[in-house]
Coordinates of C-alpha atoms in Angstrom, one line a residue:
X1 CA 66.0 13.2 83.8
X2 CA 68.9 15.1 83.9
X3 CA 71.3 14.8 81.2
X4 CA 75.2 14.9 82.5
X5 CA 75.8 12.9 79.0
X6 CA 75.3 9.9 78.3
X7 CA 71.3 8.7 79.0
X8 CA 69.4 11.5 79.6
X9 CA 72.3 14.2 79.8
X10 CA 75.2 14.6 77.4
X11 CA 77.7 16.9 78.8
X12 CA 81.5 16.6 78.0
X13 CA 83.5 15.7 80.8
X14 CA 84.7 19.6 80.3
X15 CA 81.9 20.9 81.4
X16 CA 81.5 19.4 84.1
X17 CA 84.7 18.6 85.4
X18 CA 86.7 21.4 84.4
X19 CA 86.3 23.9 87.4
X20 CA 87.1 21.1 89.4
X21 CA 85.3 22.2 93.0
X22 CA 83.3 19.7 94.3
X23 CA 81.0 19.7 97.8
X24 CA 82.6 17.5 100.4
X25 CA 81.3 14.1 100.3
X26 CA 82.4 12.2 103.5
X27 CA 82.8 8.6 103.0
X28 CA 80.1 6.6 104.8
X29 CA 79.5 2.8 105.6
X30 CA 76.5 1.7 103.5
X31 CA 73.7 0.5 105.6
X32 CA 73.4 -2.7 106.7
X33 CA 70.7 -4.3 104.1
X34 CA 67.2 -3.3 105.1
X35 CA 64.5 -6.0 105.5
X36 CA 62.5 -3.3 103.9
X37 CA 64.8 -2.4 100.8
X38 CA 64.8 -3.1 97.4
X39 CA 67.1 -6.1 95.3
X40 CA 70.5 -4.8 95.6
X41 CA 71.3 -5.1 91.8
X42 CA 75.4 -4.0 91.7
X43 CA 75.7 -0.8 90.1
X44 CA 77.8 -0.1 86.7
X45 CA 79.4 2.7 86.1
X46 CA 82.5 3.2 84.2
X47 CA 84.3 6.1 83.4
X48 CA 83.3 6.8 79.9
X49 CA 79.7 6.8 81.4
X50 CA 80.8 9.8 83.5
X51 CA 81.9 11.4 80.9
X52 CA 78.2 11.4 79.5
X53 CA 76.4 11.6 82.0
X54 CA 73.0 14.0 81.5
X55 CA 70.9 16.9 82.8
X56 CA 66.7 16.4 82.8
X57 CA 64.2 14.3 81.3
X58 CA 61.1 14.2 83.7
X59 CA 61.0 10.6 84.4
X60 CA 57.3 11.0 83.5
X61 CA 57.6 12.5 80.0
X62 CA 60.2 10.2 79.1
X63 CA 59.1 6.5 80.3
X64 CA 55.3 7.8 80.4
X65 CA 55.4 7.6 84.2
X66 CA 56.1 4.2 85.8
X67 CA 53.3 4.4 88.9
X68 CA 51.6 1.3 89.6
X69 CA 47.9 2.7 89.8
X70 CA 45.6 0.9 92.4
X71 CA 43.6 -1.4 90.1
X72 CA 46.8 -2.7 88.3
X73 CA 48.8 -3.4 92.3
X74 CA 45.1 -4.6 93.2
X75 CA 45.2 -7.3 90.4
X76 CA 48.5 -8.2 90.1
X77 CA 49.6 -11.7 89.4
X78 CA 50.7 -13.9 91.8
X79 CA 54.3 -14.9 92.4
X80 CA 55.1 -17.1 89.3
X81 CA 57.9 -18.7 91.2
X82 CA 55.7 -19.3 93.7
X83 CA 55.4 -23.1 94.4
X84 CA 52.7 -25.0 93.2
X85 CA 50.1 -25.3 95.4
X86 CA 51.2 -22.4 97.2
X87 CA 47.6 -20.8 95.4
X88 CA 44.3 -21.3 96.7
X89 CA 44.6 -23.0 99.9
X90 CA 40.8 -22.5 100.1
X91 CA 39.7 -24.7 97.7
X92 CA 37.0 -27.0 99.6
X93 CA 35.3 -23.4 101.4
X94 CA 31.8 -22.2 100.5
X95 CA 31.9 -19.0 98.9
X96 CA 29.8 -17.7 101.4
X97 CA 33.0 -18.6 103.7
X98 CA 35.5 -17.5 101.7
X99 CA 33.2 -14.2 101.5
X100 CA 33.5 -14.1 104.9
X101 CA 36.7 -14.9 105.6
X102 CA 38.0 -11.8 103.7
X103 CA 35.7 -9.2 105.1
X104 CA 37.4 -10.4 108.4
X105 CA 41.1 -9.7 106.7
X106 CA 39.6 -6.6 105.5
X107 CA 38.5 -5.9 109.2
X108 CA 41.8 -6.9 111.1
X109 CA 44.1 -5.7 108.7
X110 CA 42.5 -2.4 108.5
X111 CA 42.5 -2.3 112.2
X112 CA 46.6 -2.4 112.4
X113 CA 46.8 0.3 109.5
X114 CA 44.4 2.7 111.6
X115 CA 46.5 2.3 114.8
X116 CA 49.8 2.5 112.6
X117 CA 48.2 5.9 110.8
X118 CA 47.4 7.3 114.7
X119 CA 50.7 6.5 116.0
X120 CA 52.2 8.8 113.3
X121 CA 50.0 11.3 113.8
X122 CA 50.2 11.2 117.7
X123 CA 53.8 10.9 117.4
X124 CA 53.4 7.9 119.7
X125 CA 56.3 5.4 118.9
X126 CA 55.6 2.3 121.2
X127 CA 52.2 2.8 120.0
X128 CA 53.6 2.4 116.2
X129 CA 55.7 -0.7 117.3
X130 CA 52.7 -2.2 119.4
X131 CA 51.3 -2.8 115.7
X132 CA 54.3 -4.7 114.5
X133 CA 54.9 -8.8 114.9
X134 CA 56.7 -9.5 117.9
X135 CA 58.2 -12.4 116.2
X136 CA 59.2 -10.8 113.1
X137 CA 62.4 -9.3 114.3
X138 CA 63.9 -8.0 111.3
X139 CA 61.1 -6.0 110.3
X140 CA 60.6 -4.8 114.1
X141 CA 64.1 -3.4 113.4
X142 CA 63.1 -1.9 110.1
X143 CA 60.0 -0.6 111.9
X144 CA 62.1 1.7 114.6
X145 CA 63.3 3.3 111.5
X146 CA 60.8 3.8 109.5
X147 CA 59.0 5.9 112.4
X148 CA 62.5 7.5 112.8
X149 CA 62.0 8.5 109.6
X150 CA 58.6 10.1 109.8
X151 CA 59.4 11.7 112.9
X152 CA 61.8 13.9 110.7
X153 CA 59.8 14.8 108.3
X154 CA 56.8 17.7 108.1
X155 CA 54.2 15.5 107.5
X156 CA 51.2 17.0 107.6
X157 CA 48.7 14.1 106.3
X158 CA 49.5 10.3 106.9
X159 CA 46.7 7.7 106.3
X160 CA 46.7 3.4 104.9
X161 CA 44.1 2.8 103.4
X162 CA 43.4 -1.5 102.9
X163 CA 42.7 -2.1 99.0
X164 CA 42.9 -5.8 98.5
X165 CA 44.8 -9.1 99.2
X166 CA 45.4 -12.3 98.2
X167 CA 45.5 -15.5 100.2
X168 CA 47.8 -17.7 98.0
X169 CA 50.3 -14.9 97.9
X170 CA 52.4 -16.4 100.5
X171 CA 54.4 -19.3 99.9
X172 CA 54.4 -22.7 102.2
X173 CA 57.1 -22.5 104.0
X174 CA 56.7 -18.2 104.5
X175 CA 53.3 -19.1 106.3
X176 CA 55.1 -21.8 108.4
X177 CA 57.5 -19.3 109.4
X178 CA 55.0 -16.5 109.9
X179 CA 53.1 -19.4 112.5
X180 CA 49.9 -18.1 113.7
X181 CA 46.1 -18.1 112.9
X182 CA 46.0 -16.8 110.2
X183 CA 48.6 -15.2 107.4
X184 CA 47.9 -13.2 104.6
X185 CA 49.6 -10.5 101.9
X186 CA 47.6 -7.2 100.9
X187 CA 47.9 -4.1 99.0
X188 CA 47.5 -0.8 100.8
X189 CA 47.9 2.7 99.4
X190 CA 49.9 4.7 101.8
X191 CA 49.5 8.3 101.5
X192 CA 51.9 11.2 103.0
X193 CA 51.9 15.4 102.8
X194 CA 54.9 17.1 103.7
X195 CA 53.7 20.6 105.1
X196 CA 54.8 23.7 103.4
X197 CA 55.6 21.6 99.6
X198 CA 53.1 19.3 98.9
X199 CA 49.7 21.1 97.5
X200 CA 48.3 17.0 97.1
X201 CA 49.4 14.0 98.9
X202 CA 52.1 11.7 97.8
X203 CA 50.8 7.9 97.1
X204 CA 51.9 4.7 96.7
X205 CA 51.3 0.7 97.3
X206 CA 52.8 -1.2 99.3
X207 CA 52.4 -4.7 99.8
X208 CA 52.1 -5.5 103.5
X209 CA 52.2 -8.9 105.4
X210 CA 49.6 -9.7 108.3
X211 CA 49.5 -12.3 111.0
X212 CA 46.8 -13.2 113.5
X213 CA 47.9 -14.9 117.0
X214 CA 46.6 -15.6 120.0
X215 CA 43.3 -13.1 118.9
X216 CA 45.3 -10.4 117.7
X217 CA 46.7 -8.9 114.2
X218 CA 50.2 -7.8 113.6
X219 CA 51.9 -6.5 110.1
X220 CA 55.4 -8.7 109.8
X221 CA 56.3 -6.9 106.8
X222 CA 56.2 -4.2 104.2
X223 CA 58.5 -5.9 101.9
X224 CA 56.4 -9.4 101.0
X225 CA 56.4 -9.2 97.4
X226 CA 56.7 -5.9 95.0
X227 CA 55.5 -5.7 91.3
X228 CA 56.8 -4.2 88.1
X229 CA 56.4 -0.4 88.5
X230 CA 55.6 -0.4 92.5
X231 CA 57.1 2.9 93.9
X232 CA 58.7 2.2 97.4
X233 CA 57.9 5.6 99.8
X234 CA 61.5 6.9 100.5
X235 CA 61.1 6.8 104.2
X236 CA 60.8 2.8 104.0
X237 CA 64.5 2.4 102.7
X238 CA 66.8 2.9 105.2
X239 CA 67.3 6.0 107.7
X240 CA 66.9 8.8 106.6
X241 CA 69.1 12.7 107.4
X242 CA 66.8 15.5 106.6
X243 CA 67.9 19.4 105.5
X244 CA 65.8 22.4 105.0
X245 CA 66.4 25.3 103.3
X246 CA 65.1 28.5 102.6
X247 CA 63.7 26.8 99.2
X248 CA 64.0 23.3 99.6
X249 CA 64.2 19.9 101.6
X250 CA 66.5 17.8 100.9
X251 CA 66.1 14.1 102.1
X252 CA 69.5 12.0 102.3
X253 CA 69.3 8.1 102.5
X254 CA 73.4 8.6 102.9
X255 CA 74.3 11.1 105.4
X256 CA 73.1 14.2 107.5
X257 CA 76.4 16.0 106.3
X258 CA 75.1 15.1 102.3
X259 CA 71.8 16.4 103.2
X260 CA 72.9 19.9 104.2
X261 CA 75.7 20.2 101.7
X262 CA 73.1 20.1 99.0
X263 CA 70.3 22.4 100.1
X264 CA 72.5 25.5 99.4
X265 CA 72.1 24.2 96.1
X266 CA 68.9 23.5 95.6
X267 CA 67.5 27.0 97.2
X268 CA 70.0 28.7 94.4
X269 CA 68.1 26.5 91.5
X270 CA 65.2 27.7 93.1
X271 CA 66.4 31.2 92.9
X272 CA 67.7 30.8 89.3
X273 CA 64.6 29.1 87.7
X274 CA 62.5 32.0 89.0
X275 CA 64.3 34.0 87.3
X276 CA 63.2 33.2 83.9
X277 CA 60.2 31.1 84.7
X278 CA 58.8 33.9 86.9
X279 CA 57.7 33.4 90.5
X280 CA 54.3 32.1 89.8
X281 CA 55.1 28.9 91.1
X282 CA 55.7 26.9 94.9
X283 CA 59.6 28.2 94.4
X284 CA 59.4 25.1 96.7
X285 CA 61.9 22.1 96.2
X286 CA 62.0 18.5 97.3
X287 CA 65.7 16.4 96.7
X288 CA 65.9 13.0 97.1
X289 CA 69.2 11.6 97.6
X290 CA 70.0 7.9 97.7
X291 CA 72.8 6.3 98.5
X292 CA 72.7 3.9 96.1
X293 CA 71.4 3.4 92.1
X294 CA 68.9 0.3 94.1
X295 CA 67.4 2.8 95.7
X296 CA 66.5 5.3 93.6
X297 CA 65.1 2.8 91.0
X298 CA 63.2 1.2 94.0
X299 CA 61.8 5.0 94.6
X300 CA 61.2 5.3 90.7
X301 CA 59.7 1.8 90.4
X302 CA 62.0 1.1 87.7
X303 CA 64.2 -2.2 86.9
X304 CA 67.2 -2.6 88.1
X305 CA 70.0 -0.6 85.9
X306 CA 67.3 1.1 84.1
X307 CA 69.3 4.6 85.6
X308 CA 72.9 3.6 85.6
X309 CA 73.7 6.6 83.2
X310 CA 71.2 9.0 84.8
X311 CA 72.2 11.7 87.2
X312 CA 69.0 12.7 88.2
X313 CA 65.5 12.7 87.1
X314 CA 61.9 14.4 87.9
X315 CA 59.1 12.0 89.4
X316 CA 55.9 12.8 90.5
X317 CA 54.9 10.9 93.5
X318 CA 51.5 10.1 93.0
X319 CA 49.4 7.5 91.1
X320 CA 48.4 9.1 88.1
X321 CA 50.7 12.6 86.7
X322 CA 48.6 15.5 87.1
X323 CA 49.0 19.3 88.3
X324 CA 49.3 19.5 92.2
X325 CA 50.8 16.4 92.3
X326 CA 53.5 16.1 94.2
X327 CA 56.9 15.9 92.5
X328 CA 60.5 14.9 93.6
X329 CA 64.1 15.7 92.2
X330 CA 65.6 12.2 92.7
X331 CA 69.3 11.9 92.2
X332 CA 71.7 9.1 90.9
X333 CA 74.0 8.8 94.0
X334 CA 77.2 7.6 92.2
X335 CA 77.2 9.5 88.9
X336 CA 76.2 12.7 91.1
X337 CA 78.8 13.1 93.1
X338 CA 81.2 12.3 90.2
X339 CA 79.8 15.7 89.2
X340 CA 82.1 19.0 90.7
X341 CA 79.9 21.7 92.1
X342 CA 78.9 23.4 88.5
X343 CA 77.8 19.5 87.4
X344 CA 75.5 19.7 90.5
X345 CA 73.8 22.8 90.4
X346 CA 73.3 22.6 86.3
X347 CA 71.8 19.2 87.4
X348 CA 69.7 20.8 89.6
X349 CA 68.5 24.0 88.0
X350 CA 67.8 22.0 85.1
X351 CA 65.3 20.1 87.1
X352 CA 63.7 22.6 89.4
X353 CA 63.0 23.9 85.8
X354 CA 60.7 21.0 85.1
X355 CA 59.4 21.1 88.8
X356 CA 58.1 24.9 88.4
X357 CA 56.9 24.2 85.1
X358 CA 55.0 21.1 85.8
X359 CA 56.7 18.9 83.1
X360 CA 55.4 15.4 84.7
X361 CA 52.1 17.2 83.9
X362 CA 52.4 18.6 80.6
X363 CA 51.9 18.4 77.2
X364 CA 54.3 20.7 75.8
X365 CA 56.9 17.8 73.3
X366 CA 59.8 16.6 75.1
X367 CA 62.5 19.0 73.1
X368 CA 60.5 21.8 74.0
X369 CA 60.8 20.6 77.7
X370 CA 64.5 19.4 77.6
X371 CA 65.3 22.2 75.7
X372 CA 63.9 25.0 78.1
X373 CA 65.4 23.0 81.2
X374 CA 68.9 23.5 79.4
X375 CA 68.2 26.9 78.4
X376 CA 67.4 27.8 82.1
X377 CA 70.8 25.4 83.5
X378 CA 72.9 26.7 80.9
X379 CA 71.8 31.0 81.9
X380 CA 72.5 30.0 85.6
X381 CA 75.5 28.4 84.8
X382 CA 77.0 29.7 81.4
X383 CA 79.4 26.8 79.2
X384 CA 81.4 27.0 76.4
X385 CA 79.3 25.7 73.2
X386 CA 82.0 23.6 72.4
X387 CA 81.5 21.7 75.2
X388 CA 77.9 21.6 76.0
X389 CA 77.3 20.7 72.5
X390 CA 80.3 18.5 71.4
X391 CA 78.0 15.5 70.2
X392 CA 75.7 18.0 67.9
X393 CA 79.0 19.8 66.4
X394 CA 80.8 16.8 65.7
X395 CA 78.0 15.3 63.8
X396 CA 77.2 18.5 61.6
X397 CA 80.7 18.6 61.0
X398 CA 80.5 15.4 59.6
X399 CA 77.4 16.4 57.5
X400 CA 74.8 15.2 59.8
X401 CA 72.6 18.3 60.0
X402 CA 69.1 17.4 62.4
X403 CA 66.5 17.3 59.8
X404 CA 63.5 18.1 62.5
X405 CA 63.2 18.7 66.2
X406 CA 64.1 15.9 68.2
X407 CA 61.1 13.4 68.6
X408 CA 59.9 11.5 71.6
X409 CA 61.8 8.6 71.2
X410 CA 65.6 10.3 70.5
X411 CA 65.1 11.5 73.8
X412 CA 64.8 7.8 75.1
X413 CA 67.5 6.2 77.3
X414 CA 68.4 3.5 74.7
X415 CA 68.8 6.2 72.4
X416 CA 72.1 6.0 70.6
X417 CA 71.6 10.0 69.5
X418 CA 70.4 11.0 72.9
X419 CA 73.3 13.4 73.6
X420 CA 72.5 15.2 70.4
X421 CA 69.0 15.1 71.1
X422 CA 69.5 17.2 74.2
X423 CA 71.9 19.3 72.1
X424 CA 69.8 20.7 69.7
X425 CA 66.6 20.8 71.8
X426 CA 68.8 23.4 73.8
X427 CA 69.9 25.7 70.9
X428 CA 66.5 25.7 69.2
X429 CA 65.2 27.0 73.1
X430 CA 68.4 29.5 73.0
X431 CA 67.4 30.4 69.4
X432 CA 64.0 31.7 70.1
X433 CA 65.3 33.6 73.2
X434 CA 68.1 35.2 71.1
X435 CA 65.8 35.8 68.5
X436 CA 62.5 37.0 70.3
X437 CA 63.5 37.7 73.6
X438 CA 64.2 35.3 76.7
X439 CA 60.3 36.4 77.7
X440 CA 58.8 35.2 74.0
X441 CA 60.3 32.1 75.1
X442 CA 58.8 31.2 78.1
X443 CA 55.6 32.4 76.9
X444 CA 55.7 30.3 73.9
X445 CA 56.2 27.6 76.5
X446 CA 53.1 28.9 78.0
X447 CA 51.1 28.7 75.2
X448 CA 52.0 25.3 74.7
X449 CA 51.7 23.8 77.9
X450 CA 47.9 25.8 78.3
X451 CA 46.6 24.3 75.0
X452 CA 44.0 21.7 75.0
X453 CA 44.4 21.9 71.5
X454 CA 46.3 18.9 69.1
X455 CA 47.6 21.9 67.3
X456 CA 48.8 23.7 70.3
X457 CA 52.7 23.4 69.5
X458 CA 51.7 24.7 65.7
X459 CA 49.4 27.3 66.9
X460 CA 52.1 28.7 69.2
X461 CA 54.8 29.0 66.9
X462 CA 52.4 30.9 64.2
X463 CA 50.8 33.4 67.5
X464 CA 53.9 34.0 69.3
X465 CA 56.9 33.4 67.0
X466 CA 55.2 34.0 63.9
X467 CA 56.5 31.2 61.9
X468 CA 55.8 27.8 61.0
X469 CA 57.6 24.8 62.7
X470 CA 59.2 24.4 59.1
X471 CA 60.3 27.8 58.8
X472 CA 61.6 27.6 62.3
X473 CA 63.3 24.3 61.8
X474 CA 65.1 25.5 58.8
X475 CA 66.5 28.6 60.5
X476 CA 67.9 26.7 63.0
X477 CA 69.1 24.3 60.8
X478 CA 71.1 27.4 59.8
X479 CA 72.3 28.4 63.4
X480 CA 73.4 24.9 63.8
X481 CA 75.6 24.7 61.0
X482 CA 76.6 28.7 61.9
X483 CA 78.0 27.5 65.6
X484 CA 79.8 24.4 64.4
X485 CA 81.2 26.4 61.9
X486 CA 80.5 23.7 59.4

């Protein structure tokens, strides 16, 4: 996430605010509401939030990634507003029949995905829209877009693949509507690869709504029903402006004008990680920009409000975290362009940091994640002390010296110390450099995130600081107290 202060990033509103340049943001109408976007929970923000806004935890680190795997979409319960008797309509078949039956769903519905997949890849629009319910008009609509959307992007790899349904998924009066044959709801993974960034393909569930008339299958809708934790694929969420840069691609659910006023950005992160992390990396960034806190939640799978003090956070877009997969700089639309130009590129230096080190991937402890992603921000884009660590100082001051490292759950978004959390995980990065070298570091970062060992992090402090944690954490117990001048 990225920690502007407040959940996930506590910066003073002087640090951010104080050169006060910003990058033009035109005003743009909102989209009308999308038949294929998420609940439009309204957004909080008030302006002590912005004040503390924040600058990186990976979204996977901190919540212990929020994907819906396959078997979990695949077995999900059904609607539990759903009305009774809306489950098992099937009760008096055979189960040889009701065997059969679903083989035949599997069948049809798989059909529409193949010629869906095929139209992407052939780049054949009517072909796309010949797979959509004539009678479903509002996702015929979203369905023009959607292909919009994929026409812009360098996908490289598009497939659907059918995992399961479920019959009783649909209410009463939703069938009635839907008319037809034959109605039904089922999970498919949808899997993308954008050329030139993504190493794996990017994956997620979405539930999709089929119809059979008069002999032939349609999909009505990609929207039927969603569960806790179900990513949404960017490109299903409204139109979509797309920028490339020399070190990035930055997709813009807002405007084309946001798109390219941010990739300038994002190629100097790039540029500015790789100068401390090294350029053994992609030195390849994707930015997601939504244009509203609904939407990047719905991307996330997260609740509603779970990121209202969030600027930005690290996700990787696949099922399971793992190395390869592929990951995404998602910002929070409102609280980001509160930020001036130095907000913005902290925000996004910090996480590049995490993309070129693989944090969604990693063991290394979250201080020693946060912490580096600071340190890296903080060298691109020097700030006073007294300002980037106003919470920390204020409580030593008061005689509240940290007694360890920051542990897992300071760094949660609940956390009522999570400014100070990010605080000190940045000086105890900024004391090793300053003590050891910015190059001891990063390769006690290394040595962390290699070891398959539980006593990696101790290991690495003994081998390449040569100290103990406790040692360490008393001397920087020391250079806390030193900078607050307490």
């Amino acid at each position: 996430m990225s920690r502007l202060t407040g959940a996930g990033e506590q910066r003073g509103a002087e640090v951010i605010d104080e050169q006060g340049d910003t990058v033009p943001m035109p005003a743009v109408e909102e989209p009308a509401h999308d038949e294929l976007g998420p609940s439009e929970p309204k957004p909080f923000l008030n302006t002590s939030i912005v004040k503390k806004v924040a600058i990186g935890v990976a979204v996977c680190l901190v919540a212990g990634a929020g994907y819906a795997g396959l078997r979990q979409v695949a077995n999900a319960p059904a609607d539990p507003n759903a009305p009774v008797g809306a489950h098992d309509p099937q009760t008096s078949t055979s189960p040889d029949d009701e065997a059969a039956a679903g083989v035949q769903r599997a069948t049809d519905g798989d059909a529409v995905l193949q010629a869906m997949a095929d139209a992407v890849k052939s780049d054949s629009r009517s072909a796309f829209l010949d797979t959509i319910d004539p009678r479903s008009t509002a996702f015929k609509a979203s369905a023009r877009t959607i292909f919009a959307n994929l026409e812009q992007l360098p996908i490289g790899a598009f497939q659907f693949r059918y995992v399961s349904d479920d019959t009783g998924a649909l209410t009463p009066d939703r069938t009635t509507e839907l008319g037809g044959t034959a109605s039904w709801l089922a999970q498919v993974e949808v899997s993308w690869q954008l050329t030139g960034y993504d190493a794996k393909p990017a994956r997620a569930i979405l539930p999709v709504t089929f119809v059979t008339r008069d002999g032939k299958t349609y999909a009505a809708s990609f929207s039927e029903r969603f569960v806790a934790g179900q990513r949404r694929p960017v490109w299903t969420l409204g139109a979509l402006d797309v920028a490339k840069g020399d070190r990035s691609l930055v997709i813009s659910l807002k405007s084309e004008a946001q798109a390219e006023a941010y990739v300038t950005v994002a190629d100097r992160a790039v540029t500015s990680v790789s100068k401390v992390w090294g350029k053994a990396w992609s030195q390849k960034v994707v930015v997601y920009l939504p244009a509203k806190q609904s939407q990047m939640e719905a991307v996330l799978g997260a609740a509603p409000n779970t990121y209202t003090q969030i600027a930005a956070v690290t996700m990787a877009e696949l099922d399971q975290p793992q190395v390869g997969a592929p990951v995404r700089i998602v910002a929070n639309p409102k609280l980001f362009e509160e930020l001036g130009k130095q907000g913005r590129r902290i925000v996004l230096t910090h996480e590049t940091t995490h993309v070129a080190s693989t944090a969604t991937a990693s063991p290394v402890p979250l201080w020693l994640a946060e912490g580096f992603a600071d340190y890296v921000a903080f060298t691109a884009v020097p700030v006073q002390d007294e300002s980037a660590a106003k919470e920390l100082f204020k409580a030593i001051r008061a005689g509240k010296v940290p007694a360890a490292l920051p542990d897992t759950n300071a760094f949660a978004a609940s956390s009522a110390d999570l400014s100070q959390a990010y605080e000190s995980a940045w000086l105890a990065c900024r004391l090793i450099a300053e003590r050891d070298g910015q190059a001891q570091l990063v390769k006690f970062y290394r040595a962390v995130h290699a070891s398959k060992s539980a006593s990696g992090l101790a290991d690495a402090f003994k081998s390449i600081l040569g100290m103990t944690e406790q040692e360490f954490v008393a001397e920087w117990q020391k250079y806390l107290k030193r900078l607050a001048g307490a």
